Every structure is written in structure tokens, then in C-alpha cells.
Amino acid sequence: MRGKTRKNKNLLWLVLALVLCLTPIQIKAQEPEKPLAEKYALDMTFPLDVKKSDDSILTNSFYEFKGYAGQGSLLLTVSNVSDFQLAVNGKEIDTSAYRKNGSYQVDISHLTNNTKNILQVTGVKGTAAKLQVQIPYPTLDMTKLRSEVLDKNIMTLLEDIIKEEIAQGSTGGQLVVVKDGALVKNMAFGYINNYYPDGKPIPVEKRIKVTDQTLFDLASNTKMYSVNYALQKLVAEKKIAINDPISKYFPEFKDEADAAIKGKDTLTIRELLEHQGGFPADPQYFNENYDKDDGIANGKNDLFSQEKTKTMEMILKTPLAYEPGSKTMYSDVDYMLLGMLIEKVSGKDLDTYMKEEIYSYMGLDRITFSPLEHGFSVQEIAASELNGNSRDGAISFSNNRVGTIQGTVHDEKAYYSMKGVSGHAGLFANALQLAKLAQVMLNEGGYGKYEFWDKTTQDLFVKPKDSNATYGLGWRRAGDRLYSWAFSPMADAATVGHTGWTGTLTVIDPKEQMVIVLLTNKKNSPVIDNKKNPNNFFADRFLINRYGLATTMVYRALTPATMKQTKELLNELVSGKQLLIRERPEIYKNPADEADLKALEKIQENYRKKQ
């Protein structure tokens, strides 16, 4: 009897197994992320819960908020309030019109300032009274220009330099400066495509002028305004932690038993952000002839890939070049891997994540990966290299592009190996919208009625790392002044930003409450001598494309300058360029630097006539 019972049970299990095998398994689809909830720079409801209030009492009535002179409003939601008092920076607001239940928007632009803004709330009365006070993050009006903020003499000289350099062979660009929540400089210059592939200048009448709407290839500025922004948001949301090991998200990322250098098992997000993750500087996944970083000296690239899925596998297999944490080595691989991590955690491609989670909430419609796939025409995009990625014939690899690169990302790893979307390069933008995006950092995480991350998270990312003060978590810092060549010696030590190989720069100075964005297409010019240095392009040599000239002149323009002082700066530029060419001919005696000197000397001659 027991044997029969056992047989019946076995038969029942067999039938059940067959049913399960034949029945489609329903996997619950991942719920789409909810739209970003509105969250303001300041959001308080009064009277405060006595259990959560401070027994110092008066500390419950004063709140600092982000604001700028001539800007700002606050939102009131009133319920059962018979009386209350409001003041901004010690100046009282008449609240008599806001006693009835409802919502009100109160203009406080006449009360705010550029230094420190304090809201005072007292005397909230009424049975079951409830007063909610909300203040949005600052936003930028890019249609109004306050050019008077910057000294006219200095900025005119900068414009004259740019104009003459373009006449001598420099390329195109945009310069945007935002100061204290206002647009104070918006300049577009030059042309989107300047030379034929054979190096001959395109006739001026056949060129298309750069406008303030033209898109530029941001190169490594992609790292900040995609990956860093995404990670700052994900860290604030506690979806990742910067000390998480990469192997938590990619279990296959681990040390090989025979690896010469180990450290993958414990490599963290933080170490990648600090560019001390152990990766080589530039493993050329796209180049089948590159045999330096794959760990196998056999005359071929064992990490070769020109297909995104395979490239992601190759990134995880890339041997370490040094022990993680032992030194700093800037590597694109760090951000390629971080971009992959964002896609893994969010379940979205990096470009989709950025558009849906940040850009769309700010109304940014001229920031995108792969612009030609998103409705932009070639004529709206600044061109880069003239002969594919060949450095005018010095470099060759399979599938290298032919002719001038325009509308697709210049970076080889991003274009050939990552289908145009990567954490290290691929983003395009115009300077106006990039400045708007950079303002989020001055706002410490928010814009308008949306908060993307909090101040604590931002502080974590911009803090200098112990071994090198010019590095934060991804952000480049003014720090110990070693980054002055780009940010200017006058930038505050807490200034952050980044550069991009194609000719881009962003500077975010919290002390001055200023953003500087310089976008150029300086690689849209011939290589001077591709046998001597295939990465030294003609337009690289002009001062506007050296970053530090533009940023230093903007900082100098924050204070008035006489014509005499302006001429002194010009004379310094001329004599300095002459000295470089004379004393360091191996670097500076070339047609491009000599053309730049010619531009400066022409301006100097013109300025001799000015009073």
C-alpha cells in the first residue's frame, strides 16, 4: 500500500512538472520609473512639528536659500491661516493678501541678492493652520543679455583677437558666460567647416557661420554632463554607492588567475572616478593593429572590437596596467565602464537615461548623443577632423572614415566601438544649453522645481582626492593651481569643470557664481606635421583655442580696466608669443604659431591708435 501511495505521488509530481514546462512562465515586467517628483530648493511647512523642531526656538524661523539679485519667487500654500509674517533678507513682505485658503506665487526679486539669502517665517496662527513655503532653484533666462557685467575694453580685445585669429586660419566656436544667474556673454564666431580634406582653406563665401545654436562635439566634457550627472543622481537616490565594487554589477569582472596585475575583484566606482582604477590610458579597441594593452604580445589587438556588445566584453577583459589606487592615470576606459554601469543599474541606454531623467526636465533640446539620428542636420553641427581619424594619413585601421567628420562623434572608441554612445565621449551641445546644465552645479543639485541630487552628494563628488587636489570624483578642479592653464589662475580653488580634446572647456566657479563655456572645433584644420606629431593641428596653436586666454580675460573683465591696462595685456601677449617662437623654436616655430603672432601684431598696430 505504501509503495502504491509513493507511486501515485511520483505520478502527481510528474504531471505537475509537465504542466509547468508547457505553461509559459510570466515574468513581471519592470515597472517604468515614475516621473521625477517636484522638489524645491526650500520646502517647509509651518507650524513645525514640535517633536522635530529645535528647542533653540529661533533657529526654526530662519532658512537660507539659493537666489540671485533681481530674481526669485516663492510659492505659498495656505490652509486655515489667520496670520503670519514673512521676510526675505530682513525686509518684510506684506502677507495680508495671502490669508485665504489657496496657492499663491509671491515675487521676491526685489529682495534677493547675490551673496546670502535668508527667509524668515514667524507668527503662523490659526486653528489647524498649515502654511507651506516653497522656493524653486534658480533658473537662467538665456534670452536676456547683461553684457555690462563684463568690462567692455577687455571683452572687445578678446573679440578682436578671435576675429584676427580666424582671419589667419583658426576655426569656429562659441563663448558663453553666466554670472550670478544671468547671461553676460554670448558669442558665436568662425565657421562650422573651414578646410577641405587636402588642407586648403574653404573660400569664406562658401563656409557656413557658427551661430549660438550650432552643436559642438563635447569630447571628454561628455564624462561630466552625462556620467557624472547620472552618478550624482543615482548616488543621491541610493541606487548605487561610490564604494561599491564593480564586480557587484558585473560578476564577470574579476582577476584572471594568471593576471600579471590584480585588483579587479575589489576595484570600486570611486577608484574609476578618481582615474586610479588601474586601466591603461588608451587601449585602442577599434584598431586591430594596436598591440600594447591586451596583455598578449602577438602583433595583433586581442581586445579589438568595432561592435558595442563585444566592446563591452573587451572592456571587462582589459588587463590592468598598474595596481588600482597606486597612482593616477587618466583613462577613457574608466568612464566607458562607468557608462556601462549606469545602463546596468537604470535599465536604460546612457543617452536615453540622460534625456529622460535630466535633460527633458530642464527643457534642453540641443544636447544629445548621435545628433544626426535625432533630427539635426549636418549644417547645424561643427565639423572636426578633415580626413576621418587618420591624422591626415598618418594612422590607418579598418573602417576608418573618409573625408571630414561632421555630425558624428570624433572620438574613435566612441564612434567605432560604442556606436556613438559612450560614457567618455559622444555628447553634442551648444554653449547656451551646456551653461544652463552647468548651472545645476552652482545650484547644488537642482533647477527650477526639480532636484536631481542634494548638496551632500555634490560635496562628495567635488571634494579633492587626497593624492591630487586637481581631481575630484571625475571633476577636474582648480585645486593647487595645476589646472590654471585651462581654468585661469584667477579661478577659485573650489572651481570645477573639464576639457575636451576636440576643443571644449567648461568652468564652474562657486565663489564667483560663474560658468564659462568655450566650445571650439579646433581639430577642423590640417595637422602641422603628422610625422613629427600627428595630434598637433594647425588651429590648436591659436590663443583662443588654448583655453587659458579666454578664461583669464573673462576673469579680468569682472573688474573695470582702462584702455592703458588693456593695451598692456595685448603687449604682453605679443611679446610672450615672440619669446616662445624665438626661444623654443622646436615647439613654436611653425606656420600656425607664426600666423597667430601675425594676428596679434596686427591688433597691436590697430590699438596703438586708440586712446
Coordinates of C-alpha atoms in Angstrom, one line a residue:
M1 CA 0.0 0.0 0.0
R2 CA 2.8 2.3 0.9
G3 CA 4.5 1.6 -2.5
K4 CA 1.3 2.4 -4.3
T5 CA 0.9 5.7 -2.5
R6 CA 4.5 6.6 -3.3
K7 CA 3.9 5.7 -6.9
N8 CA 0.8 8.0 -7.0
K9 CA 2.8 10.9 -5.5
N10 CA 5.6 10.5 -8.0
L11 CA 3.0 10.4 -10.8
L12 CA 1.4 13.6 -9.4
W13 CA 4.8 15.4 -9.4
L14 CA 5.5 14.2 -12.9
V15 CA 2.2 15.7 -14.2
L16 CA 2.8 18.9 -12.3
A17 CA 6.3 19.2 -13.8
L18 CA 4.9 18.7 -17.3
V19 CA 2.2 21.4 -16.7
L20 CA 4.9 23.8 -15.6
C21 CA 7.1 23.0 -18.6
L22 CA 4.2 23.5 -21.1
T23 CA 2.9 26.7 -19.4
P24 CA 4.6 29.9 -20.4
I25 CA 6.3 31.5 -17.4
Q26 CA 5.0 35.0 -16.9
I27 CA 7.8 37.3 -15.8
K28 CA 6.6 40.5 -14.4
A29 CA 7.8 43.4 -16.5
Q30 CA 9.9 46.1 -14.7
E31 CA 7.7 49.0 -13.7
P32 CA 8.7 52.1 -15.6
E33 CA 10.3 54.7 -13.4
K34 CA 7.9 57.3 -12.1
P35 CA 8.3 60.9 -13.5
L36 CA 10.6 63.0 -11.4
A37 CA 8.6 64.5 -8.5
E38 CA 8.8 68.2 -7.9
K39 CA 11.3 69.1 -5.2
Y40 CA 12.3 72.6 -4.4
A41 CA 15.4 74.3 -3.1
L42 CA 13.5 75.1 0.1
D43 CA 10.2 73.4 1.1
M44 CA 8.9 73.9 4.6
T45 CA 5.5 73.6 6.3
F46 CA 4.6 75.7 9.3
P47 CA 3.9 75.5 12.2
L48 CA 6.7 72.9 12.5
D49 CA 6.1 69.6 14.2
V50 CA 7.2 70.4 17.8
K51 CA 8.8 66.9 18.0
K52 CA 11.0 67.7 15.1
S53 CA 11.8 71.4 15.9
D54 CA 14.9 72.8 17.6
D55 CA 14.5 73.8 21.2
S56 CA 16.6 76.9 20.5
I57 CA 13.3 78.1 19.1
L58 CA 14.5 81.0 16.8
T59 CA 16.5 78.6 14.7
N60 CA 13.1 77.3 13.5
S61 CA 12.3 80.6 11.8
F62 CA 15.3 81.3 9.6
Y63 CA 16.3 79.4 6.4
E64 CA 19.0 80.1 3.8
F65 CA 18.1 79.6 0.1
K66 CA 19.8 79.9 -3.2
G67 CA 19.0 83.2 -5.0
Y68 CA 20.3 86.0 -7.1
A69 CA 19.7 89.7 -7.2
G70 CA 16.7 90.7 -9.3
Q71 CA 15.4 87.1 -9.4
G72 CA 13.2 84.8 -7.5
S73 CA 9.8 83.9 -6.3
L74 CA 8.3 81.8 -3.5
L75 CA 5.1 79.7 -3.5
L76 CA 2.7 79.8 -0.7
T77 CA 0.0 77.1 0.0
V78 CA -2.3 78.4 2.7
S79 CA -4.8 76.4 4.8
N80 CA -6.7 77.8 7.8
V81 CA -4.1 80.5 8.4
S82 CA -5.3 83.7 10.1
D83 CA -2.0 85.5 10.4
F84 CA 1.7 85.0 9.6
Q85 CA 4.8 87.1 8.8
L86 CA 7.4 86.7 6.1
A87 CA 10.7 88.5 5.5
V88 CA 13.5 88.0 2.9
N89 CA 16.9 89.3 3.9
G90 CA 15.3 91.2 6.8
K91 CA 12.8 93.0 4.6
E92 CA 9.2 92.2 5.4
I93 CA 6.6 91.0 2.9
D94 CA 3.0 92.2 3.1
T95 CA 1.1 89.0 3.7
S96 CA -2.4 90.4 4.0
A97 CA -3.3 89.3 0.5
Y98 CA -2.4 85.7 1.3
R99 CA -4.7 84.8 4.2
K100 CA -7.4 83.0 2.3
N101 CA -7.0 79.3 1.6
G102 CA -5.3 78.6 -1.7
S103 CA -1.9 78.8 -3.5
Y104 CA 0.0 82.0 -4.3
Q105 CA 3.2 82.9 -6.2
V106 CA 5.0 85.8 -4.5
D107 CA 7.6 87.8 -6.3
I108 CA 10.7 88.3 -4.2
S109 CA 13.1 89.5 -7.0
H110 CA 13.3 93.0 -5.4
L111 CA 14.5 91.4 -2.1
T112 CA 17.1 88.9 -3.2
N113 CA 20.9 89.3 -3.5
N114 CA 23.9 87.5 -4.9
T115 CA 25.6 86.6 -1.6
K116 CA 23.4 85.0 1.0
N117 CA 19.6 84.9 1.1
I118 CA 17.6 84.3 4.3
L119 CA 13.9 83.6 4.6
Q120 CA 12.2 84.4 7.9
V121 CA 8.9 82.9 8.8
T122 CA 7.1 83.8 12.1
G123 CA 3.8 84.2 13.8
V124 CA 1.8 81.5 11.9
K125 CA -1.6 81.4 13.6
G126 CA -5.0 79.7 13.1
T127 CA -6.8 76.7 14.2
A128 CA -5.3 73.7 12.4
A129 CA -3.2 76.2 10.4
K130 CA -0.9 75.0 7.7
L131 CA 1.4 77.2 5.7
Q132 CA 3.7 75.6 3.1
V133 CA 6.6 77.8 1.7
Q134 CA 8.4 76.6 -1.4
I135 CA 11.3 78.3 -3.2
P136 CA 12.4 76.9 -6.6
Y137 CA 16.1 76.5 -7.6
P138 CA 17.3 79.4 -9.7
T139 CA 16.8 79.2 -13.5
L140 CA 18.5 81.0 -16.3
D141 CA 16.8 83.3 -18.9
M142 CA 19.0 82.9 -21.9
T143 CA 17.1 85.5 -23.9
K144 CA 18.4 88.4 -21.9
L145 CA 22.0 89.6 -22.0
R146 CA 23.6 91.7 -19.3
S147 CA 26.8 92.5 -21.1
E148 CA 27.6 95.4 -18.8
V149 CA 28.7 92.9 -16.1
L150 CA 32.0 92.3 -18.0
D151 CA 34.4 95.2 -18.8
K152 CA 34.0 96.4 -22.3
N153 CA 37.6 97.1 -23.0
I154 CA 38.8 93.6 -22.1
M155 CA 36.0 91.8 -23.9
T156 CA 36.5 93.9 -27.0
L157 CA 40.1 92.9 -27.0
L158 CA 39.1 89.3 -26.7
E159 CA 36.7 89.6 -29.6
D160 CA 39.4 91.3 -31.7
I161 CA 41.9 88.5 -31.0
I162 CA 39.3 85.9 -32.0
K163 CA 38.4 87.8 -35.2
E164 CA 42.0 88.2 -36.3
E165 CA 42.9 84.6 -35.5
I166 CA 40.1 83.4 -37.6
A167 CA 41.4 85.5 -40.5
Q168 CA 44.8 83.8 -40.0
G169 CA 43.4 80.3 -40.1
S170 CA 41.7 79.5 -36.8
T171 CA 38.3 77.7 -36.8
G172 CA 35.0 78.4 -35.1
G173 CA 33.4 78.4 -31.7
Q174 CA 31.1 79.7 -29.0
L175 CA 31.8 81.5 -25.8
V176 CA 29.1 81.8 -23.1
V177 CA 29.5 83.3 -19.7
V178 CA 26.8 83.1 -16.9
K179 CA 27.3 85.2 -13.8
D180 CA 25.0 85.5 -10.8
G181 CA 22.2 83.7 -12.5
A182 CA 22.3 86.0 -15.6
L183 CA 23.7 85.6 -19.2
V184 CA 26.5 88.1 -19.5
K185 CA 28.3 86.9 -22.7
N186 CA 27.0 85.0 -25.7
M187 CA 29.4 85.0 -28.7
A188 CA 29.5 82.8 -31.7
F189 CA 32.4 83.0 -34.1
G190 CA 34.0 81.5 -37.1
Y191 CA 32.7 78.7 -39.3
I192 CA 31.5 75.1 -38.9
N193 CA 33.8 73.8 -41.6
N194 CA 37.0 75.6 -42.5
Y195 CA 39.2 73.4 -44.7
Y196 CA 39.0 70.9 -47.5
P197 CA 40.4 67.4 -46.7
D198 CA 43.6 68.3 -48.6
G199 CA 44.2 71.1 -46.1
K200 CA 43.3 74.0 -48.4
P201 CA 41.0 76.7 -46.8
I202 CA 37.4 76.6 -48.0
P203 CA 36.6 80.0 -49.5
V204 CA 34.9 82.2 -46.9
E205 CA 31.9 82.8 -49.1
K206 CA 31.3 79.0 -49.2
R207 CA 31.5 78.5 -45.5
I208 CA 28.6 78.3 -43.0
K209 CA 28.9 80.6 -40.0
V210 CA 28.7 79.3 -36.5
T211 CA 25.6 80.6 -34.6
D212 CA 24.7 80.2 -31.0
Q213 CA 22.6 77.3 -32.0
T214 CA 25.4 75.3 -33.6
L215 CA 26.2 71.9 -31.9
F216 CA 29.8 71.0 -31.0
D217 CA 31.3 67.7 -30.2
L218 CA 32.0 67.9 -26.4
A219 CA 34.6 65.1 -26.3
S220 CA 35.6 64.5 -22.7
N221 CA 33.1 67.0 -21.4
T222 CA 30.7 64.1 -22.0
K223 CA 32.1 62.5 -18.9
M224 CA 30.8 65.3 -16.7
Y225 CA 27.5 66.1 -18.3
S226 CA 26.4 62.5 -18.8
V227 CA 28.2 60.0 -16.5
N228 CA 28.9 62.3 -13.6
Y229 CA 25.4 63.9 -13.6
A230 CA 23.9 60.4 -13.8
L231 CA 26.0 59.0 -11.0
Q232 CA 25.4 62.0 -8.8
K233 CA 21.6 61.4 -9.2
L234 CA 21.9 57.6 -8.7
V235 CA 24.0 58.1 -5.6
A236 CA 21.6 60.6 -4.1
E237 CA 18.8 58.1 -4.8
K238 CA 20.8 55.4 -3.0
K239 CA 20.7 53.2 -6.1
I240 CA 24.4 52.9 -6.0
A241 CA 27.2 53.8 -3.6
I242 CA 30.6 55.1 -4.8
N243 CA 32.5 52.5 -2.7
D244 CA 30.6 49.6 -4.4
P245 CA 32.9 47.2 -6.2
I246 CA 32.4 47.0 -10.0
S247 CA 32.1 43.2 -9.6
K248 CA 28.8 43.8 -7.7
Y249 CA 27.3 44.8 -11.0
F250 CA 29.5 42.8 -13.4
P251 CA 30.3 39.5 -11.7
E252 CA 32.4 38.5 -14.7
F253 CA 34.7 41.5 -14.0
K254 CA 37.3 39.6 -11.9
D255 CA 41.0 38.8 -11.8
E256 CA 42.3 36.1 -14.1
A257 CA 44.4 33.5 -12.3
D258 CA 47.4 34.3 -14.4
A259 CA 46.9 38.1 -14.5
A260 CA 50.2 40.0 -14.0
I261 CA 48.5 42.7 -12.1
K262 CA 45.5 42.0 -9.9
G263 CA 42.8 44.3 -8.4
K264 CA 39.7 43.8 -10.4
D265 CA 37.9 41.9 -7.7
T266 CA 37.9 44.9 -5.4
L267 CA 38.0 47.8 -7.8
T268 CA 35.4 50.4 -6.8
I269 CA 33.3 53.1 -8.5
R270 CA 35.3 55.6 -6.5
E271 CA 38.6 54.5 -7.9
L272 CA 37.3 54.8 -11.5
L273 CA 36.0 58.3 -10.9
E274 CA 39.4 59.2 -9.4
H275 CA 41.2 57.9 -12.5
Q276 CA 43.2 55.5 -10.4
G277 CA 41.4 52.2 -11.5
G278 CA 44.5 50.5 -13.0
F279 CA 43.4 50.7 -16.6
P280 CA 45.8 51.8 -19.4
A281 CA 45.4 55.3 -20.7
D282 CA 44.2 54.4 -24.2
P283 CA 43.6 50.8 -25.2
Q284 CA 42.5 51.3 -28.8
Y285 CA 39.7 48.8 -29.1
F286 CA 38.8 50.0 -32.6
N287 CA 42.3 49.4 -34.0
E288 CA 43.2 45.8 -35.0
N289 CA 46.8 46.8 -35.3
Y290 CA 47.2 48.1 -31.8
D291 CA 49.1 45.6 -29.6
K292 CA 50.1 47.4 -26.5
D293 CA 47.4 46.9 -23.8
D294 CA 45.9 43.5 -24.4
G295 CA 48.5 41.6 -22.3
I296 CA 49.5 39.4 -25.3
A297 CA 52.4 40.4 -27.5
N298 CA 51.5 38.7 -30.7
G299 CA 51.3 41.5 -33.2
K300 CA 47.5 41.9 -33.1
N301 CA 44.9 43.5 -30.8
D302 CA 43.2 40.8 -28.8
L303 CA 40.8 43.4 -27.5
F304 CA 39.8 44.5 -31.0
S305 CA 36.1 45.3 -31.4
Q306 CA 34.0 47.6 -33.6
E307 CA 30.7 46.3 -32.2
K308 CA 29.2 47.7 -29.0
T309 CA 28.2 44.4 -27.2
K310 CA 31.6 42.9 -28.0
T311 CA 33.4 46.1 -26.9
M312 CA 31.7 45.9 -23.5
E313 CA 33.0 42.4 -23.1
M314 CA 36.5 43.6 -24.1
I315 CA 36.4 46.4 -21.6
L316 CA 35.7 43.9 -18.8
K317 CA 38.6 41.7 -20.1
T318 CA 41.1 44.6 -20.4
P319 CA 44.2 43.8 -18.3
L320 CA 45.2 46.2 -15.6
A321 CA 48.3 48.3 -16.3
Y322 CA 49.0 49.1 -12.6
E323 CA 47.7 48.3 -9.2
P324 CA 44.4 50.2 -8.6
G325 CA 44.9 53.1 -6.2
S326 CA 48.7 53.2 -6.6
K327 CA 48.7 56.2 -8.9
T328 CA 46.6 58.5 -11.1
M329 CA 46.4 57.7 -14.8
Y330 CA 43.6 59.4 -16.8
S331 CA 41.9 56.8 -18.9
D332 CA 38.8 56.8 -21.1
V333 CA 38.2 53.2 -20.0
D334 CA 37.2 54.4 -16.5
Y335 CA 34.3 56.3 -18.0
M336 CA 33.4 53.7 -20.6
L337 CA 32.9 51.2 -17.8
L338 CA 31.0 53.7 -15.7
G339 CA 28.7 54.4 -18.6
M340 CA 28.1 50.6 -18.8
L341 CA 27.3 50.6 -15.1
I342 CA 24.7 53.3 -15.4
E343 CA 23.0 51.4 -18.2
K344 CA 23.1 48.2 -16.0
V345 CA 21.6 49.9 -12.9
S346 CA 19.0 52.1 -14.7
G347 CA 18.0 49.6 -17.4
K348 CA 18.3 52.3 -20.0
D349 CA 20.9 53.2 -22.6
L350 CA 23.0 56.1 -21.4
D351 CA 21.6 58.5 -24.0
T352 CA 18.0 57.6 -23.1
Y353 CA 18.7 57.9 -19.4
M354 CA 20.2 61.3 -19.6
K355 CA 17.4 62.6 -21.9
E356 CA 14.6 61.2 -19.8
E357 CA 16.0 61.7 -16.3
I358 CA 17.7 65.1 -16.6
Y359 CA 17.7 67.0 -19.9
S360 CA 14.0 66.8 -20.6
Y361 CA 13.2 68.3 -17.1
M362 CA 15.3 71.3 -18.0
G363 CA 13.9 71.8 -21.5
L364 CA 17.3 71.0 -23.1
D365 CA 16.7 70.2 -26.7
R366 CA 20.2 70.9 -28.1
I367 CA 22.1 68.4 -26.0
T368 CA 22.2 64.9 -27.5
F369 CA 24.3 61.9 -28.5
S370 CA 24.2 61.0 -32.2
P371 CA 22.6 64.2 -33.4
L372 CA 22.1 63.1 -36.9
E373 CA 19.8 60.3 -35.5
H374 CA 17.8 62.9 -33.6
G375 CA 16.6 65.4 -36.2
F376 CA 19.7 67.6 -36.6
S377 CA 21.2 68.3 -40.0
V378 CA 24.9 68.3 -40.8
Q379 CA 24.8 72.1 -41.3
E380 CA 23.8 72.5 -37.6
I381 CA 26.9 70.7 -36.4
A382 CA 30.5 71.9 -36.3
A383 CA 32.9 69.7 -38.2
S384 CA 36.0 68.1 -36.7
E385 CA 38.9 66.2 -38.3
L386 CA 39.5 66.6 -42.1
N387 CA 40.4 63.0 -43.1
G388 CA 38.5 60.6 -40.9
N389 CA 40.6 59.6 -37.9
S390 CA 43.7 59.3 -40.0
R391 CA 45.6 62.5 -38.8
D392 CA 45.9 63.4 -42.4
G393 CA 47.1 59.9 -43.4
A394 CA 49.4 59.1 -40.5
I395 CA 47.2 56.5 -39.0
S396 CA 45.3 53.6 -40.6
F397 CA 42.9 50.9 -39.3
S398 CA 39.9 49.1 -40.8
N399 CA 36.7 51.1 -41.5
N400 CA 38.3 54.4 -40.8
R401 CA 36.1 57.2 -42.0
V402 CA 36.8 59.0 -45.3
G403 CA 36.6 62.8 -45.6
T404 CA 35.7 65.4 -43.0
I405 CA 34.0 64.2 -39.8
Q406 CA 30.8 66.2 -39.3
G407 CA 27.7 65.1 -37.3
T408 CA 29.2 62.0 -35.7
V409 CA 31.5 61.8 -32.7
H410 CA 35.2 62.3 -33.4
D411 CA 36.4 60.0 -30.7
E412 CA 37.5 56.7 -32.2
K413 CA 36.5 54.4 -29.3
A414 CA 33.1 56.1 -29.0
Y415 CA 32.3 56.0 -32.8
Y416 CA 33.7 52.7 -34.0
S417 CA 33.5 50.6 -30.8
M418 CA 30.5 52.0 -28.9
K419 CA 28.1 53.0 -31.7
G420 CA 28.4 56.7 -30.9
V421 CA 27.1 56.5 -27.3
S422 CA 29.7 56.1 -24.5
G423 CA 30.4 57.4 -21.1
H424 CA 33.7 59.0 -22.1
A425 CA 32.7 60.8 -25.4
G426 CA 29.8 61.2 -27.8
L427 CA 27.7 64.1 -26.4
F428 CA 27.0 67.2 -28.6
A429 CA 25.6 70.5 -27.4
N430 CA 25.6 74.3 -27.9
A431 CA 27.2 76.5 -25.3
L432 CA 24.0 78.2 -24.2
Q433 CA 22.4 74.9 -23.1
L434 CA 25.6 73.5 -21.7
A435 CA 25.9 76.6 -19.5
K436 CA 22.3 76.0 -18.4
L437 CA 23.2 72.4 -17.5
A438 CA 26.3 73.5 -15.7
Q439 CA 24.2 75.9 -13.6
V440 CA 22.8 72.9 -11.8
M441 CA 26.2 72.6 -10.1
L442 CA 26.1 76.2 -8.9
N443 CA 22.5 75.4 -7.6
E444 CA 24.0 72.4 -5.8
G445 CA 21.8 69.9 -7.5
G446 CA 18.6 71.4 -8.7
Y447 CA 17.0 73.5 -11.4
G448 CA 13.6 75.2 -11.1
K449 CA 11.2 72.8 -9.4
Y450 CA 13.3 69.7 -9.8
E451 CA 16.1 68.4 -7.6
F452 CA 18.5 65.9 -9.3
W453 CA 20.8 65.4 -6.3
D454 CA 21.4 67.0 -2.9
K455 CA 24.2 69.2 -1.7
T456 CA 25.8 66.4 0.4
T457 CA 26.1 64.2 -2.7
Q458 CA 27.6 67.1 -4.8
D459 CA 30.1 67.9 -2.0
L460 CA 31.2 64.2 -2.1
F461 CA 31.9 64.4 -5.9
V462 CA 33.7 67.8 -5.9
K463 CA 35.9 67.1 -2.9
P464 CA 39.6 66.9 -3.8
K465 CA 41.1 63.5 -3.6
D466 CA 43.9 63.1 -1.2
S467 CA 46.8 62.4 -3.7
N468 CA 46.0 65.1 -6.2
A469 CA 43.9 68.3 -5.5
T470 CA 43.1 68.8 -9.2
Y471 CA 40.9 65.7 -9.2
G472 CA 37.6 65.2 -7.5
L473 CA 35.3 62.3 -8.4
G474 CA 35.5 62.8 -12.1
W475 CA 35.6 66.6 -11.9
R476 CA 38.8 68.4 -12.7
R477 CA 39.5 71.0 -10.0
A478 CA 41.5 74.3 -9.8
G479 CA 42.8 72.8 -6.6
D480 CA 46.5 73.5 -6.2
R481 CA 46.6 75.7 -9.3
L482 CA 48.0 73.0 -11.6
Y483 CA 44.8 73.4 -13.7
S484 CA 45.3 77.1 -14.2
W485 CA 46.4 76.6 -17.8
A486 CA 42.7 75.9 -18.5
F487 CA 40.6 77.5 -15.7
S488 CA 42.8 80.6 -15.2
P489 CA 45.0 81.5 -12.2
M490 CA 42.1 83.7 -11.0
A491 CA 39.7 80.8 -10.7
D492 CA 38.8 80.0 -7.1
A493 CA 40.4 76.8 -5.7
A494 CA 36.9 75.2 -5.5
T495 CA 36.3 75.7 -9.2
V496 CA 35.4 72.5 -11.1
G497 CA 35.0 71.7 -14.8
H498 CA 36.6 69.7 -17.6
T499 CA 38.2 70.0 -21.0
G500 CA 37.6 68.1 -24.2
W501 CA 40.1 67.1 -26.9
T502 CA 38.1 68.5 -29.8
G503 CA 38.4 72.0 -28.2
T504 CA 35.9 72.3 -25.4
L505 CA 36.0 73.7 -21.9
T506 CA 33.6 74.2 -19.0
V507 CA 34.4 76.2 -15.9
I508 CA 32.1 76.3 -12.8
D509 CA 33.3 78.7 -10.1
P510 CA 31.1 78.7 -7.0
K511 CA 32.8 81.6 -5.4
E512 CA 32.1 83.9 -8.3
Q513 CA 28.8 82.1 -9.1
M514 CA 30.1 81.9 -12.7
V515 CA 30.0 79.4 -15.5
I516 CA 32.3 79.8 -18.6
V517 CA 31.7 77.6 -21.6
L518 CA 34.1 77.6 -24.5
L519 CA 33.3 75.3 -27.4
T520 CA 35.5 75.2 -30.5
N521 CA 36.2 72.8 -33.4
K522 CA 40.0 73.4 -33.5
K523 CA 40.6 69.9 -34.9
N524 CA 38.8 71.1 -38.1
S525 CA 42.2 72.1 -39.5
P526 CA 45.3 70.4 -41.1
V527 CA 47.9 68.5 -39.0
I528 CA 51.0 70.7 -39.0
D529 CA 53.5 67.7 -39.3
N530 CA 51.9 64.3 -38.9
K531 CA 55.3 62.6 -38.9
K532 CA 56.5 64.7 -36.0
N533 CA 53.3 64.9 -34.0
P534 CA 50.1 63.6 -35.6
N535 CA 48.0 65.2 -32.8
N536 CA 49.2 68.8 -33.3
F537 CA 46.6 70.5 -35.5
F538 CA 47.0 73.9 -37.1
A539 CA 44.2 75.6 -35.1
D540 CA 45.4 74.1 -31.9
R541 CA 48.1 76.8 -31.8
F542 CA 45.9 79.9 -31.8
L543 CA 45.3 81.5 -28.4
I544 CA 41.5 81.3 -28.3
N545 CA 42.0 77.5 -28.5
R546 CA 44.5 77.4 -25.7
Y547 CA 41.6 77.8 -23.1
G548 CA 43.5 79.9 -20.5
L549 CA 43.5 83.0 -22.6
A550 CA 39.7 83.2 -22.8
T551 CA 39.1 82.2 -19.1
T552 CA 41.7 84.7 -17.8
M553 CA 40.3 87.5 -19.9
V554 CA 36.8 86.8 -18.6
Y555 CA 38.0 86.8 -15.0
R556 CA 39.9 90.1 -15.7
A557 CA 36.8 91.6 -17.1
L558 CA 35.0 91.2 -13.8
T559 CA 36.7 94.4 -12.7
P560 CA 37.0 97.6 -14.8
A561 CA 40.0 98.1 -17.0
T562 CA 41.3 101.3 -18.6
M563 CA 42.5 101.3 -22.2
K564 CA 46.1 101.6 -20.9
Q565 CA 45.7 98.4 -18.9
T566 CA 44.1 96.7 -21.9
K567 CA 47.0 97.6 -24.1
E568 CA 49.4 96.3 -21.5
L569 CA 47.7 92.9 -21.7
L570 CA 47.9 92.9 -25.5
N571 CA 51.6 93.9 -25.4
E572 CA 52.2 91.0 -23.0
L573 CA 50.6 88.6 -25.5
V574 CA 52.6 89.8 -28.4
S575 CA 56.0 89.8 -26.6
G576 CA 55.2 86.5 -25.0
K577 CA 54.4 84.8 -28.3
Q578 CA 57.6 86.4 -29.9
L579 CA 59.6 85.0 -27.0
L580 CA 58.2 81.5 -27.4
I581 CA 58.9 81.4 -31.1
R582 CA 62.4 82.7 -30.6
E583 CA 63.5 80.7 -27.6
R584 CA 61.6 77.5 -28.2
P585 CA 61.6 77.0 -31.9
E586 CA 61.3 73.2 -31.7
I587 CA 57.8 73.7 -30.5
Y588 CA 56.6 77.2 -31.5
K589 CA 58.4 78.0 -34.8
N590 CA 55.8 76.6 -37.2
P591 CA 53.3 78.2 -39.6
A592 CA 50.4 78.1 -37.1
D593 CA 52.2 79.9 -34.2
E594 CA 53.6 82.4 -36.7
A595 CA 50.1 83.1 -38.1
D596 CA 48.9 83.6 -34.5
L597 CA 51.7 86.1 -33.9
K598 CA 50.8 87.9 -37.1
A599 CA 47.2 88.2 -35.8
L600 CA 48.4 89.6 -32.5
E601 CA 50.8 92.1 -34.1
K602 CA 48.0 93.4 -36.4
I603 CA 45.8 94.0 -33.4
Q604 CA 48.6 95.7 -31.6
E605 CA 49.2 98.1 -34.5
N606 CA 45.5 98.9 -34.5
Y607 CA 45.4 99.5 -30.8
R608 CA 48.4 102.0 -30.9
K609 CA 45.9 104.5 -32.4
K610 CA 43.4 104.1 -29.5
Q611 CA 43.3 106.5 -26.6

